[in-house]
mmCIF file of C-alpha atoms in Angstrom:
data_model
loop_
_atom_site.group_PDB
_atom_site.id
_atom_site.type_symbol
_atom_site.label_atom_id
_atom_site.label_comp_id
_atom_site.label_asym_id
_atom_site.label_seq_id
_atom_site.Cartn_x
_atom_site.Cartn_y
_atom_site.Cartn_z
ATOM 1 C CA UNK A 1 0.616 -4.360 -20.269
ATOM 2 C CA UNK A 2 -0.916 -1.286 -18.305
ATOM 3 C CA UNK A 3 2.081 -0.321 -17.078
ATOM 4 C CA UNK A 4 3.807 -0.486 -20.246
ATOM 5 C CA UNK A 5 0.986 1.463 -22.063
ATOM 6 C CA UNK A 6 1.221 4.039 -19.413
ATOM 7 C CA UNK A 7 5.168 4.219 -19.551
ATOM 8 C CA UNK A 8 4.768 4.728 -23.299
ATOM 9 C CA UNK A 9 2.690 7.552 -22.507
ATOM 10 C CA UNK A 10 1.689 9.870 -25.509
ATOM 11 C CA UNK A 11 4.432 8.228 -27.807
ATOM 12 C CA UNK A 12 3.314 4.313 -27.748
ATOM 13 C CA UNK A 13 4.739 2.170 -30.461
ATOM 14 C CA UNK A 14 2.748 2.339 -33.731
ATOM 15 C CA UNK A 15 1.816 -1.761 -33.210
ATOM 16 C CA UNK A 16 0.339 -0.870 -29.691
ATOM 17 C CA UNK A 17 -3.536 0.326 -30.896
ATOM 18 C CA UNK A 18 -5.104 -0.887 -27.722
ATOM 19 C CA UNK A 19 -4.960 -2.256 -24.544
ATOM 20 C CA UNK A 20 -6.953 -4.690 -22.881
ATOM 21 C CA UNK A 21 -6.537 -6.391 -19.069
ATOM 22 C CA UNK A 22 -8.774 -8.973 -17.242
ATOM 23 C CA UNK A 23 -8.519 -8.877 -13.396
ATOM 24 C CA UNK A 24 -5.451 -6.459 -13.408
ATOM 25 C CA UNK A 25 -3.233 -6.418 -10.260
ATOM 26 C CA UNK A 26 -3.072 -2.435 -10.803
ATOM 27 C CA UNK A 27 -2.204 -2.283 -6.960
ATOM 28 C CA UNK A 28 0.250 -4.604 -5.911
ATOM 29 C CA UNK A 29 0.335 -3.793 -2.441
ATOM 30 C CA UNK A 30 -3.557 -3.494 -1.889
ATOM 31 C CA UNK A 31 -3.516 -6.909 -3.928
ATOM 32 C CA UNK A 32 -1.300 -8.710 -1.706
ATOM 33 C CA UNK A 33 -2.508 -7.441 1.670
ATOM 34 C CA UNK A 34 -6.324 -9.020 0.108
ATOM 35 C CA UNK A 35 -4.045 -12.476 -0.885
ATOM 36 C CA UNK A 36 -2.857 -12.868 2.761
ATOM 37 C CA UNK A 37 -6.587 -12.535 4.368
ATOM 38 C CA UNK A 38 -7.730 -15.857 5.784
ATOM 39 C CA UNK A 39 -10.438 -16.614 3.205
ATOM 40 C CA UNK A 40 -7.524 -16.305 0.492
ATOM 41 C CA UNK A 41 -5.454 -19.104 2.419
ATOM 42 C CA UNK A 42 -5.999 -21.528 -0.578
ATOM 43 C CA UNK A 43 -5.293 -19.169 -3.224
ATOM 44 C CA UNK A 44 -1.801 -17.892 -1.413
ATOM 45 C CA UNK A 45 -0.621 -21.319 -0.620
ATOM 46 C CA UNK A 46 -0.920 -22.145 -4.246
ATOM 47 C CA UNK A 47 0.963 -19.154 -5.332
ATOM 48 C CA UNK A 48 3.596 -19.316 -2.888
ATOM 49 C CA UNK A 49 4.264 -22.913 -3.397
ATOM 50 C CA UNK A 50 4.744 -22.470 -7.077
ATOM 51 C CA UNK A 51 6.751 -19.408 -6.587
ATOM 52 C CA UNK A 52 8.891 -21.808 -4.360
ATOM 53 C CA UNK A 53 9.199 -24.612 -6.548
ATOM 54 C CA UNK A 54 10.403 -22.139 -9.584
ATOM 55 C CA UNK A 55 12.824 -20.442 -7.371
ATOM 56 C CA UNK A 56 13.969 -23.918 -6.453
ATOM 57 C CA UNK A 57 14.452 -24.752 -9.871
ATOM 58 C CA UNK A 58 16.381 -21.805 -10.773
ATOM 59 C CA UNK A 59 18.473 -22.121 -7.676
ATOM 60 C CA UNK A 60 19.774 -25.801 -8.742
ATOM 61 C CA UNK A 61 20.750 -24.242 -12.058
ATOM 62 C CA UNK A 62 22.407 -21.479 -10.135
ATOM 63 C CA UNK A 63 23.843 -22.796 -6.904
ATOM 64 C CA UNK A 64 24.722 -19.916 -4.436
ATOM 65 C CA UNK A 65 22.701 -17.121 -6.276
ATOM 66 C CA UNK A 66 19.462 -17.181 -4.125
ATOM 67 C CA UNK A 67 18.546 -17.420 -0.012
ATOM 68 C CA UNK A 68 16.716 -20.921 -0.677
ATOM 69 C CA UNK A 69 17.320 -21.778 2.809
ATOM 70 C CA UNK A 70 14.906 -18.798 4.177
ATOM 71 C CA UNK A 71 12.127 -20.421 1.629
ATOM 72 C CA UNK A 72 10.715 -23.069 4.192
ATOM 73 C CA UNK A 73 9.844 -20.411 6.754
ATOM 74 C CA UNK A 74 8.015 -18.214 4.344
ATOM 75 C CA UNK A 75 4.076 -18.256 4.748
ATOM 76 C CA UNK A 76 3.045 -14.862 2.449
ATOM 77 C CA UNK A 77 3.706 -13.674 -1.067
ATOM 78 C CA UNK A 78 4.639 -10.555 0.242
ATOM 79 C CA UNK A 79 7.532 -12.055 2.604
ATOM 80 C CA UNK A 80 8.525 -13.821 -0.857
ATOM 81 C CA UNK A 81 8.651 -10.712 -2.607
ATOM 82 C CA UNK A 82 10.403 -8.986 0.548
ATOM 83 C CA UNK A 83 13.293 -11.467 0.363
ATOM 84 C CA UNK A 84 13.529 -12.542 -3.146
ATOM 85 C CA UNK A 85 11.148 -10.810 -5.670
ATOM 86 C CA UNK A 86 12.301 -7.211 -4.689
ATOM 87 C CA UNK A 87 16.016 -7.798 -4.321
ATOM 88 C CA UNK A 88 16.471 -9.988 -7.006
ATOM 89 C CA UNK A 89 14.672 -7.685 -9.619
ATOM 90 C CA UNK A 90 16.379 -4.490 -8.761
ATOM 91 C CA UNK A 91 14.183 -3.278 -5.730
ATOM 92 C CA UNK A 92 14.960 -2.604 -2.514
ATOM 93 C CA UNK A 93 11.941 -4.518 -0.855
ATOM 94 C CA UNK A 94 8.426 -5.682 -1.266
ATOM 95 C CA UNK A 95 7.217 -2.091 -0.419
ATOM 96 C CA UNK A 96 9.489 -0.663 -2.903
ATOM 97 C CA UNK A 97 8.306 -3.460 -5.731
ATOM 98 C CA UNK A 98 5.060 -2.713 -4.990
ATOM 99 C CA UNK A 99 5.029 0.868 -5.370
ATOM 100 C CA UNK A 100 7.394 0.910 -8.554
ATOM 101 C CA UNK A 101 6.318 -1.601 -10.499
ATOM 102 C CA UNK A 102 2.246 -1.001 -9.961
ATOM 103 C CA UNK A 103 0.425 -0.093 -12.935
ATOM 104 C CA UNK A 104 -1.547 2.392 -10.793
ATOM 105 C CA UNK A 105 1.028 4.929 -10.797
ATOM 106 C CA UNK A 106 0.928 5.344 -14.383
ATOM 107 C CA UNK A 107 -2.632 5.246 -15.755
ATOM 108 C CA UNK A 108 -3.011 8.624 -16.051
ATOM 109 C CA UNK A 109 -0.467 8.347 -18.899
ATOM 110 C CA UNK A 110 -2.095 5.569 -20.770
ATOM 111 C CA UNK A 111 -3.040 7.057 -24.328
ATOM 112 C CA UNK A 112 -4.316 3.986 -26.214
ATOM 113 C CA UNK A 113 -7.667 2.924 -25.703
ATOM 114 C CA UNK A 114 -7.586 0.471 -23.029
ATOM 115 C CA UNK A 115 -10.192 -1.881 -21.788
ATOM 116 C CA UNK A 116 -9.688 -2.748 -17.740
ATOM 117 C CA UNK A 117 -12.543 -5.603 -16.923
ATOM 118 C CA UNK A 118 -12.911 -6.328 -13.006
ATOM 119 C CA UNK A 119 -15.408 -8.140 -10.976
ATOM 120 C CA UNK A 120 -16.166 -6.397 -7.546
ATOM 121 C CA UNK A 121 -16.355 -10.013 -5.696
ATOM 122 C CA UNK A 122 -12.289 -10.776 -6.850
ATOM 123 C CA UNK A 123 -11.351 -12.078 -3.475
ATOM 124 C CA UNK A 124 -7.378 -10.648 -4.183
ATOM 125 C CA UNK A 125 -7.610 -8.172 -6.841
ATOM 126 C CA UNK A 126 -8.223 -5.005 -5.466
ATOM 127 C CA UNK A 127 -8.703 -1.843 -7.302
ATOM 128 C CA UNK A 128 -8.307 1.132 -4.920
ATOM 129 C CA UNK A 129 -10.088 4.355 -4.912
ATOM 130 C CA UNK A 130 -7.310 6.167 -6.367
ATOM 131 C CA UNK A 131 -7.290 3.827 -9.213
ATOM 132 C CA UNK A 132 -10.859 3.905 -9.921
ATOM 133 C CA UNK A 133 -10.675 7.733 -10.007
ATOM 134 C CA UNK A 134 -7.399 7.781 -12.461
ATOM 135 C CA UNK A 135 -9.281 5.299 -14.783
ATOM 136 C CA UNK A 136 -12.361 7.526 -14.870
ATOM 137 C CA UNK A 137 -10.347 10.678 -15.242
ATOM 138 C CA UNK A 138 -8.362 9.363 -18.457
ATOM 139 C CA UNK A 139 -10.557 9.265 -21.523
ATOM 140 C CA UNK A 140 -8.411 6.413 -23.114
ATOM 141 C CA UNK A 141 -9.399 4.060 -20.457
ATOM 142 C CA UNK A 142 -12.655 2.160 -20.276
ATOM 143 C CA UNK A 143 -13.011 0.736 -16.967
ATOM 144 C CA UNK A 144 -16.044 -1.990 -16.693
ATOM 145 C CA UNK A 145 -16.638 -3.611 -13.315
ATOM 146 C CA UNK A 146 -19.433 -6.492 -12.651
ATOM 147 C CA UNK A 147 -20.520 -6.964 -9.446
ATOM 148 C CA UNK A 148 -20.007 -10.860 -9.859
ATOM 149 C CA UNK A 149 -17.727 -12.979 -11.733
ATOM 150 C CA UNK A 150 -15.037 -13.855 -8.657
ATOM 151 C CA UNK A 151 -11.418 -13.894 -10.128
ATOM 152 C CA UNK A 152 -11.240 -13.950 -13.878
ATOM 153 C CA UNK A 153 -14.468 -16.108 -14.237
ATOM 154 C CA UNK A 154 -16.789 -13.764 -16.172
ATOM 155 C CA UNK A 155 -19.219 -16.585 -17.282
ATOM 156 C CA UNK A 156 -21.794 -16.402 -19.443
ATOM 157 C CA UNK A 157 -24.786 -18.870 -19.963
ATOM 158 C CA UNK A 158 -25.075 -21.547 -22.169
ATOM 159 C CA UNK A 159 -26.801 -19.490 -25.068
ATOM 160 C CA UNK A 160 -23.427 -17.691 -25.192
ATOM 161 C CA UNK A 161 -21.906 -20.532 -27.136
ATOM 162 C CA UNK A 162 -19.155 -21.558 -24.819
ATOM 163 C CA UNK A 163 -17.514 -17.908 -24.883
ATOM 164 C CA UNK A 164 -17.068 -16.252 -21.450
ATOM 165 C CA UNK A 165 -18.277 -12.738 -21.561
ATOM 166 C CA UNK A 166 -14.535 -11.228 -20.552
ATOM 167 C CA UNK A 167 -12.894 -13.007 -23.505
ATOM 168 C CA UNK A 168 -16.079 -11.709 -25.534
ATOM 169 C CA UNK A 169 -15.528 -8.226 -24.391
ATOM 170 C CA UNK A 170 -11.561 -8.229 -25.021
ATOM 171 C CA UNK A 171 -12.247 -9.539 -28.496
ATOM 172 C CA UNK A 172 -15.247 -6.888 -29.406
ATOM 173 C CA UNK A 173 -12.886 -4.165 -27.685
ATOM 174 C CA UNK A 174 -9.651 -5.091 -29.888
ATOM 175 C CA UNK A 175 -11.411 -5.888 -32.898
ATOM 176 C CA UNK A 176 -13.193 -2.190 -33.074
ATOM 177 C CA UNK A 177 -9.446 -0.744 -32.955
ATOM 178 C CA UNK A 178 -7.619 -3.078 -35.118
ATOM 179 C CA UNK A 179 -5.573 -1.369 -37.349
ATOM 180 C CA UNK A 180 -6.084 -2.521 -41.093
#
């Protein structure tokens, strides 16, 4: 949604009154690098297993379309993106995909009110200094970072009535910008 808002620039559709992103993967390359760190082994393994399963299901419906013989040796999401995601979605490879598909490259063009929630201790969503500067320089973007929360947690105390902090922030932000 951030990439879309940036690509719309100064002429977003009338129905796009605001944008909210929770733990967004703005910088695909930095996130793929962080995901591959040893501490994130189980996250990456789960993501990669799910990607492989989905591709095998699609390949069963479309024999010969995908190089499924290469899946067994893959050990990273970046490798999957290099062999599958990039080439099969119009990109040269993972590097080209990460560069061109990252929302980071269009942050400065966002013109609709935008909320970005991030936790500094997220294990694999890394927001680079360049993206932080782009957010800070854009008056349409409100970037809120908390020191703790992990990946998409944003947990409140029991007194909050079961509403997660992040969910509450998104609802409040969106409600304040709703068009009647």
